[in-house]
CSV table of C-alpha atoms in Angstrom, one decimal:
chain,number,residue,atom,x,y,z
A,6,ALA,CA,6.2,10.5,49.4
A,7,ARG,CA,7.0,7.4,50.9
A,8,ARG,CA,6.5,5.5,48.1
A,9,VAL,CA,7.7,8.2,45.9
A,10,MET,CA,11.0,7.9,47.8
A,11,VAL,CA,12.0,4.1,47.9
A,12,ALA,CA,10.2,4.1,43.7
A,13,ALA,CA,13.1,6.8,43.0
A,14,ARG,CA,16.3,5.1,45.5
A,15,ALA,CA,15.6,2.0,43.2
A,16,LEU,CA,15.4,4.0,40.2
A,17,LEU,CA,19.2,5.5,41.4
A,18,PHE,CA,20.1,2.2,42.2
A,19,TRP,CA,19.2,0.1,39.0
A,20,ALA,CA,20.4,3.3,37.3
A,21,LEU,CA,24.5,3.1,38.9
A,22,VAL,CA,24.2,-1.0,38.1
A,23,TYR,CA,23.8,-0.4,35.2
A,24,SER,CA,25.7,2.5,34.5
A,25,TYR,CA,28.9,1.1,36.2
A,26,CYS,CA,28.3,-2.4,33.9
A,27,GLY,CA,28.4,-0.2,30.4
A,28,VAL,CA,31.7,1.4,32.5
A,29,CYS,CA,33.1,-2.2,32.9
A,30,ALA,CA,32.3,-3.7,29.7
A,31,CYS,CA,33.4,-0.8,27.5
A,32,ILE,CA,37.2,-1.4,29.3
A,33,ALA,CA,37.0,-4.9,28.6
A,34,GLY,CA,35.9,-4.4,24.9
A,35,LEU,CA,39.2,-2.2,24.3
A,36,ARG,CA,41.1,-4.3,26.5
A,37,LEU,CA,39.9,-7.6,23.6
A,38,LEU,CA,41.2,-4.7,20.5
A,39,TRP,CA,44.1,-4.0,22.4
A,40,SER,CA,44.8,-7.4,22.6
A,41,ILE,CA,44.0,-8.9,18.9
A,42,GLY,CA,46.1,-5.6,17.6
A,43,ARG,CA,49.3,-7.1,19.4
A,44,ARG,CA,48.6,-10.6,19.1
A,45,PRO,CA,46.2,-11.2,17.2
A,46,GLY,CA,46.8,-15.1,16.7
A,47,GLU,CA,46.9,-15.8,20.3
A,48,THR,CA,44.2,-13.9,21.7
A,49,PHE,CA,41.5,-17.0,20.8
A,50,ARG,CA,43.9,-19.8,22.2
A,51,TRP,CA,41.7,-22.1,23.9
A,52,VAL,CA,43.2,-25.1,25.1
A,53,VAL,CA,40.8,-27.5,26.6
A,54,ARG,CA,42.3,-29.7,29.1
A,55,GLU,CA,41.3,-33.1,28.6
A,56,ASN,CA,42.9,-35.3,31.8
A,57,PRO,CA,43.0,-33.9,35.1
A,58,PRO,CA,46.5,-33.3,36.5
A,59,ALA,CA,47.6,-35.5,39.0
A,60,CYS,CA,47.4,-33.7,42.1
A,61,LEU,CA,43.5,-33.2,41.6
A,62,ASN,CA,43.4,-37.0,42.5
A,63,ASP,CA,45.7,-37.2,45.6
A,64,PRO,CA,45.0,-39.4,47.8
A,65,SER,CA,46.1,-37.4,50.5
A,66,LEU,CA,43.4,-34.6,50.1
A,67,GLY,CA,41.1,-37.1,50.8
A,68,THR,CA,37.9,-39.1,48.1
A,69,HIS,CA,36.2,-37.5,45.7
A,70,CYS,CA,31.8,-38.5,46.9
A,71,TYR,CA,29.1,-37.1,45.0
A,72,VAL,CA,25.5,-36.7,46.3
A,73,ARG,CA,22.2,-36.2,44.7
A,74,ILE,CA,19.9,-33.9,46.8
A,75,LYS,CA,16.1,-34.9,46.3
A,76,ASP,CA,14.4,-31.4,46.3
A,77,SER,CA,16.7,-30.1,43.5
A,78,GLY,CA,17.5,-32.5,42.0
A,79,LEU,CA,21.4,-31.7,41.3
A,80,ARG,CA,24.7,-34.2,42.4
A,81,PHE,CA,27.0,-32.3,44.0
A,82,HIS,CA,30.8,-33.2,44.1
A,83,TYR,CA,32.7,-32.3,46.9
A,84,VAL,CA,36.7,-34.4,48.2
A,85,ALA,CA,35.6,-35.8,51.7
A,86,ALA,CA,39.1,-36.1,54.1
A,87,GLY,CA,38.8,-37.7,58.2
A,88,GLU,CA,36.5,-40.1,59.4
A,89,ARG,CA,33.3,-40.6,58.9
A,90,GLY,CA,30.8,-39.6,62.3
A,91,LYS,CA,33.4,-37.1,63.8
A,92,PRO,CA,32.3,-33.6,63.9
A,93,LEU,CA,31.6,-32.0,60.5
A,94,MET,CA,33.7,-29.2,58.6
A,95,LEU,CA,32.5,-27.9,55.7
A,96,LEU,CA,34.4,-25.4,53.3
A,97,LEU,CA,32.9,-23.1,50.7
A,98,HIS,CA,35.6,-21.5,48.2
A,99,GLY,CA,35.1,-18.8,46.4
A,100,PHE,CA,35.4,-17.8,42.9
A,101,PRO,CA,37.3,-18.3,40.3
A,102,GLU,CA,37.5,-21.3,42.5
A,103,PHE,CA,37.0,-24.5,43.5
A,104,TRP,CA,37.0,-27.7,46.1
A,105,TYR,CA,41.1,-27.6,45.4
A,106,SER,CA,41.6,-24.0,47.0
A,107,TRP,CA,41.4,-26.2,50.5
A,108,ARG,CA,43.7,-28.8,49.9
A,109,HIS,CA,46.1,-27.6,53.1
A,110,GLN,CA,42.9,-27.4,55.4
A,111,LEU,CA,42.2,-31.1,53.8
A,112,ARG,CA,45.3,-32.4,54.9
A,113,GLU,CA,45.5,-30.3,57.8
A,114,PHE,CA,42.0,-30.5,60.1
A,115,LYS,CA,41.5,-34.7,59.4
A,116,SER,CA,42.9,-35.6,62.5
A,117,GLU,CA,39.7,-34.4,64.4
A,118,TYR,CA,36.9,-33.9,62.2
A,119,ARG,CA,35.3,-35.0,58.7
A,120,VAL,CA,36.4,-32.3,56.3
A,121,VAL,CA,34.4,-31.8,53.3
A,122,ALA,CA,35.1,-29.5,50.5
A,123,LEU,CA,32.9,-28.4,48.0
A,124,ASP,CA,32.2,-27.7,44.4
A,125,LEU,CA,29.4,-25.1,45.1
A,126,ARG,CA,26.5,-25.0,42.4
A,127,GLY,CA,27.7,-24.7,38.7
A,128,TYR,CA,31.1,-25.5,39.5
A,129,GLY,CA,33.4,-28.5,38.6
A,130,GLU,CA,31.6,-31.7,38.5
A,131,THR,CA,28.6,-30.5,40.6
A,132,ASP,CA,25.6,-30.1,38.3
A,133,ALA,CA,25.0,-26.5,36.5
A,134,PRO,CA,21.7,-25.3,35.9
A,135,PRO,CA,21.4,-23.4,32.8
A,136,HIS,CA,19.0,-20.5,34.1
A,137,LYS,CA,20.6,-17.3,36.3
A,138,GLU,CA,17.1,-17.8,38.1
A,139,ASN,CA,19.0,-20.8,39.9
A,140,TYR,CA,21.6,-19.1,41.4
A,141,LYS,CA,19.6,-17.3,43.5
A,142,LEU,CA,20.9,-16.3,47.8
A,143,ASP,CA,18.0,-18.2,48.6
A,144,CYS,CA,19.1,-21.4,46.3
A,145,LEU,CA,22.7,-21.5,47.3
A,146,ILE,CA,21.5,-20.7,51.2
A,147,ALA,CA,19.3,-24.1,50.8
A,148,ASP,CA,22.2,-26.2,48.8
A,149,ILE,CA,24.4,-25.9,52.2
A,150,LYS,CA,21.5,-26.8,54.5
A,151,ASP,CA,20.2,-29.8,52.2
A,152,ILE,CA,24.2,-31.0,51.7
A,153,LEU,CA,24.7,-30.9,55.6
A,154,GLU,CA,21.4,-33.2,55.7
A,155,SER,CA,22.6,-35.5,52.8
A,156,LEU,CA,25.6,-35.7,54.8
A,157,GLY,CA,24.3,-37.4,58.3
A,158,TYR,CA,25.2,-34.3,60.1
A,159,ASN,CA,22.8,-31.3,61.9
A,160,LYS,CA,25.2,-29.1,62.7
A,161,CYS,CA,28.9,-27.9,61.6
A,162,VAL,CA,31.9,-25.9,61.6
A,163,LEU,CA,31.2,-23.7,58.4
A,164,ILE,CA,34.2,-22.1,56.5
A,165,GLY,CA,33.8,-19.9,53.4
A,166,HIS,CA,36.5,-17.9,51.7
A,167,ASP,CA,35.0,-15.0,48.9
A,168,TRP,CA,32.0,-15.5,47.4
A,169,GLY,CA,31.9,-19.0,49.5
A,170,GLY,CA,32.9,-16.9,52.4
A,171,MET,CA,29.5,-14.9,51.4
A,172,ILE,CA,27.5,-17.9,51.4
A,173,ALA,CA,28.4,-19.2,55.0
A,174,TRP,CA,27.7,-15.8,56.4
A,175,LEU,CA,24.2,-16.1,54.7
A,176,VAL,CA,23.5,-19.9,56.3
A,177,ALA,CA,25.3,-18.7,59.7
A,178,ILE,CA,22.1,-16.0,59.9
A,179,CYS,CA,19.4,-18.3,58.2
A,180,TYR,CA,20.2,-21.7,59.8
A,181,PRO,CA,22.0,-20.8,63.4
A,182,GLU,CA,21.5,-23.8,64.8
A,183,MET,CA,23.3,-25.9,62.0
A,184,VAL,CA,26.3,-23.2,62.4
A,185,THR,CA,28.5,-24.2,66.0
A,186,LYS,CA,31.3,-21.8,64.6
A,187,LEU,CA,31.7,-19.4,61.5
A,188,ILE,CA,34.8,-18.8,60.4
A,189,VAL,CA,35.5,-16.9,57.1
A,190,VAL,CA,38.0,-15.9,55.0
A,191,ASN,CA,38.4,-12.2,52.9
A,192,PHE,CA,34.6,-11.7,52.9
A,193,PRO,CA,33.0,-8.9,55.6
A,194,HIS,CA,29.5,-9.6,56.7
A,195,PRO,CA,26.7,-8.8,53.8
A,196,SER,CA,25.1,-6.3,55.1
A,197,VAL,CA,28.4,-4.3,55.6
A,198,PHE,CA,29.7,-5.2,51.9
A,199,THR,CA,26.9,-3.2,50.7
A,200,GLU,CA,27.1,-0.7,53.0
A,201,TYR,CA,30.3,0.0,52.3
A,202,ILE,CA,30.4,-0.4,48.4
A,203,LEU,CA,27.7,2.8,48.1
A,204,ARG,CA,29.2,4.4,50.2
A,205,HIS,CA,33.3,4.4,49.6
A,206,PRO,CA,34.0,4.6,45.1
A,207,SER,CA,37.5,2.8,45.6
A,208,GLN,CA,35.8,-0.2,46.5
A,209,LEU,CA,32.9,0.0,44.4
A,210,ILE,CA,35.9,0.3,41.1
A,211,LYS,CA,37.4,-2.7,43.4
A,212,SER,CA,34.3,-4.6,42.7
A,213,GLY,CA,33.7,-3.5,39.3
A,214,TYR,CA,33.3,-7.2,38.3
A,215,TYR,CA,30.2,-7.8,40.3
A,216,PHE,CA,28.6,-5.7,38.0
A,217,PHE,CA,30.7,-6.6,34.5
A,218,PHE,CA,29.4,-10.3,35.4
A,219,GLN,CA,25.7,-8.9,35.2
A,220,MET,CA,26.3,-9.1,30.7
A,221,PRO,CA,25.3,-12.6,28.9
A,222,TRP,CA,28.1,-14.3,27.6
A,223,PHE,CA,31.2,-12.0,27.5
A,224,PRO,CA,32.4,-12.0,31.2
A,225,GLU,CA,33.2,-15.5,29.9
A,226,PHE,CA,34.4,-15.6,26.2
A,227,MET,CA,36.6,-12.1,27.7
A,228,PHE,CA,37.9,-15.0,30.0
A,229,THR,CA,38.9,-17.5,27.6
A,230,LEU,CA,40.9,-14.8,26.1
A,231,ASN,CA,44.8,-15.7,26.0
A,232,ASP,CA,44.2,-19.2,26.8
A,233,PHE,CA,42.8,-18.7,29.8
A,234,LYS,CA,45.2,-15.4,30.8
A,235,VAL,CA,42.9,-13.6,33.5
A,236,LEU,CA,42.2,-16.7,35.2
A,237,LYS,CA,45.8,-17.1,35.6
A,238,SER,CA,47.3,-13.8,36.2
A,239,LEU,CA,44.2,-13.4,39.2
A,240,PHE,CA,46.6,-16.4,41.0
A,241,THR,CA,50.4,-14.6,39.9
A,242,SER,CA,50.3,-11.4,39.2
A,243,GLN,CA,52.0,-8.3,41.5
A,244,ALA,CA,48.6,-6.5,41.6
A,245,THR,CA,45.7,-9.4,42.5
A,246,GLY,CA,48.1,-12.8,43.4
A,247,ILE,CA,49.4,-14.3,45.8
A,248,GLY,CA,52.5,-11.9,47.0
A,249,ARG,CA,56.6,-12.6,47.4
A,250,LYS,CA,55.8,-13.6,50.9
A,251,GLY,CA,53.0,-16.1,50.4
A,252,CYS,CA,53.0,-19.5,49.4
A,253,ARG,CA,53.0,-19.6,45.8
A,254,LEU,CA,50.8,-22.0,43.6
A,255,THR,CA,53.0,-24.5,42.0
A,256,ALA,CA,52.7,-25.3,38.1
A,257,GLU,CA,50.5,-28.0,38.2
A,258,ASP,CA,48.0,-26.1,41.0
A,259,ILE,CA,47.5,-23.5,37.9
A,260,GLU,CA,47.4,-26.8,35.4
A,261,ALA,CA,44.5,-28.1,38.2
A,262,TYR,CA,42.4,-24.6,37.9
A,263,LEU,CA,42.7,-24.6,34.0
A,264,TYR,CA,41.7,-28.2,33.6
A,265,VAL,CA,38.3,-27.3,35.8
A,266,PHE,CA,37.4,-24.4,33.8
A,267,SER,CA,38.4,-24.4,30.5
A,268,GLN,CA,35.7,-27.5,30.2
A,269,PRO,CA,33.4,-25.8,27.5
A,270,GLY,CA,30.2,-23.9,29.6
A,271,ALA,CA,32.0,-24.6,33.1
A,272,LEU,CA,32.5,-20.5,33.5
A,273,THR,CA,28.6,-19.9,32.9
A,274,GLY,CA,27.5,-21.0,36.6
A,275,PRO,CA,30.3,-19.8,38.8
A,276,ILE,CA,29.5,-16.3,36.9
A,277,ASN,CA,25.7,-16.8,37.3
A,278,HIS,CA,26.3,-16.8,41.3
A,279,TYR,CA,27.0,-12.8,40.8
A,280,ARG,CA,23.9,-12.5,38.1
A,281,THR,CA,21.4,-12.3,40.4
A,282,ILE,CA,23.2,-10.4,43.3
A,283,PHE,CA,21.5,-7.1,43.0
A,284,SER,CA,18.0,-8.5,43.4
A,285,CYS,CA,19.0,-10.4,46.9
A,286,LEU,CA,20.6,-7.9,48.7
A,287,PRO,CA,20.2,-5.7,51.0
A,288,LEU,CA,19.2,-8.4,54.1
A,289,GLN,CA,15.9,-8.9,56.0
A,290,HIS,CA,17.9,-10.7,59.0
A,291,HIS,CA,21.8,-9.8,60.0
A,292,GLU,CA,22.9,-10.9,63.1
A,293,VAL,CA,25.6,-13.8,63.7
A,294,ILE,CA,24.9,-15.6,67.2
A,295,MET,CA,27.6,-18.3,67.2
A,296,PRO,CA,31.4,-17.7,68.2
A,297,THR,CA,33.1,-16.1,64.5
A,298,LEU,CA,36.7,-16.0,63.3
A,299,LEU,CA,36.8,-13.2,60.6
A,300,LEU,CA,40.9,-13.9,59.0
A,301,TRP,CA,42.1,-11.3,56.2
A,302,GLY,CA,44.9,-10.7,54.1
A,303,GLU,CA,45.7,-6.8,54.4
A,304,ARG,CA,47.0,-7.0,50.3
A,305,ASP,CA,43.5,-7.9,49.0
A,306,ALA,CA,43.1,-6.6,45.8
A,307,PHE,CA,38.8,-6.9,45.9
A,308,MET,CA,38.2,-6.4,49.3
A,309,GLU,CA,39.3,-3.1,51.2
A,310,VAL,CA,40.5,-3.8,54.9
A,311,GLU,CA,38.3,-1.5,56.9
A,312,MET,CA,34.9,-3.7,56.4
A,313,ALA,CA,36.4,-6.3,58.4
A,314,GLU,CA,36.5,-3.9,61.4
A,315,ILE,CA,32.8,-3.3,61.0
A,316,THR,CA,31.6,-6.5,60.9
A,317,ARG,CA,31.9,-6.8,64.3
A,318,ILE,CA,28.9,-5.3,65.1
A,319,TYR,CA,27.1,-7.8,63.6
A,320,VAL,CA,28.2,-10.9,65.9
A,321,LYS,CA,26.6,-10.9,68.7
A,322,ASN,CA,29.4,-14.2,70.1
A,323,HIS,CA,32.1,-14.2,70.9
A,324,PHE,CA,34.3,-12.2,67.5
A,325,ARG,CA,37.7,-12.9,66.4
A,326,LEU,CA,39.3,-10.4,64.1
A,327,THR,CA,42.8,-11.4,62.3
A,328,ILE,CA,44.3,-9.4,59.7
A,329,LEU,CA,47.9,-10.9,58.0
A,330,SER,CA,49.6,-7.7,57.1
A,331,GLU,CA,51.7,-9.6,53.9
A,332,ALA,CA,48.4,-11.7,52.6
A,333,SER,CA,46.8,-11.7,49.9
A,334,HIS,CA,43.1,-12.2,48.8
A,335,TRP,CA,43.8,-16.0,48.9
A,336,LEU,CA,44.2,-16.4,52.1
A,337,GLN,CA,43.8,-19.8,52.9
A,338,GLN,CA,45.8,-21.2,49.8
A,339,ASP,CA,48.9,-17.9,50.2
A,340,GLN,CA,49.4,-18.5,54.0
A,341,PRO,CA,48.2,-21.8,55.2
A,342,ASP,CA,50.3,-22.4,58.2
A,343,ILE,CA,49.1,-19.2,59.6
A,344,VAL,CA,46.0,-19.8,58.4
A,345,ASN,CA,45.6,-23.0,59.8
A,346,LYS,CA,47.2,-22.6,63.3
A,347,LEU,CA,44.6,-19.9,63.7
A,348,ILE,CA,41.8,-21.6,62.8
A,349,TRP,CA,43.6,-24.3,65.4
A,350,THR,CA,43.7,-21.9,68.3
A,351,PHE,CA,40.5,-20.6,67.3
A,352,LEU,CA,38.1,-24.0,67.6
A,353,LYS,CA,40.0,-24.9,70.6
A,354,GLU,CA,39.4,-21.5,72.6
A,355,GLU,CA,35.8,-22.4,71.8
A,356,THR,CA,36.3,-25.6,73.5
A,357,LYS,CA,37.4,-24.7,76.3
A,358,ARG,CA,35.4,-21.5,77.0
A,359,LYS,CA,32.5,-23.7,76.9
A,360,ARG,CA,33.8,-26.3,79.3
A,361,GLU,CA,33.9,-23.1,81.7
């Protein structure tokens, strides 16, 4: 009877996944037809940017570096600021972002840390394996462990935003000895996310892109329409973008994102991160044992703020939660001064607590 129940739950779960995937695909198809009907000439316009904007080579952000991992053979790109030998601060970006989303933190924390902003597997100048199986959570967690060792460190302050926050939580759970302090921006503990999304239809709708991304090639195609209009609107629209009181992205910042993601095939790796997610969750282990800071923009269009408070139960150490009422999902870019100050306070506070 128990086996039947488990099988029935699994069947129901996958039926939900694929049904919602179909609904999201239909909505995307209708939007495509609407766009073709209104502006057929503009719909399929796609400009490949050949030269990076100057901001991507700004020396104040640090040095562009590469490291090849022995086990996977993949070459990772990162930007590093601060002196070698200082404590490591490792920054993991979200979707659809890359190392540049941490530009404000690279400048801020290099005085006391070796700050490394990584391009995750499949993103930007980091290698992108072709098969979706290469993007399972186990591979993404192992990447962080291997990169840490390749950089000559055995521990770090780990900071992650959005999907990078998911990876940061999992690294902290699987390799607690490697994370001295954990800071996550706008992503709850993974167990909170998987439990909450199944019980709250509103969050299920907000996470619709997780289901849409299960489809092959079509999500990438939708991103390219109208010269990556979806990408631009994610950061600039009233619904999902940085709000009126935020630090809005400049035209050059937007061009940096367009440069990276307009390259042929540049979206497949990032979207592949999502294509294995339903076979990897829920987790076997849950607890986080290091001091943890969770920062949250209350106006997040993709993640409901209620998940932030529930996360507390999984952290078996000092836990600090700060919710910024006027901030969006893109918190470290939206409110960089406040975010940097909160991170400094947490880091200094933890150092003081250890001394006492």
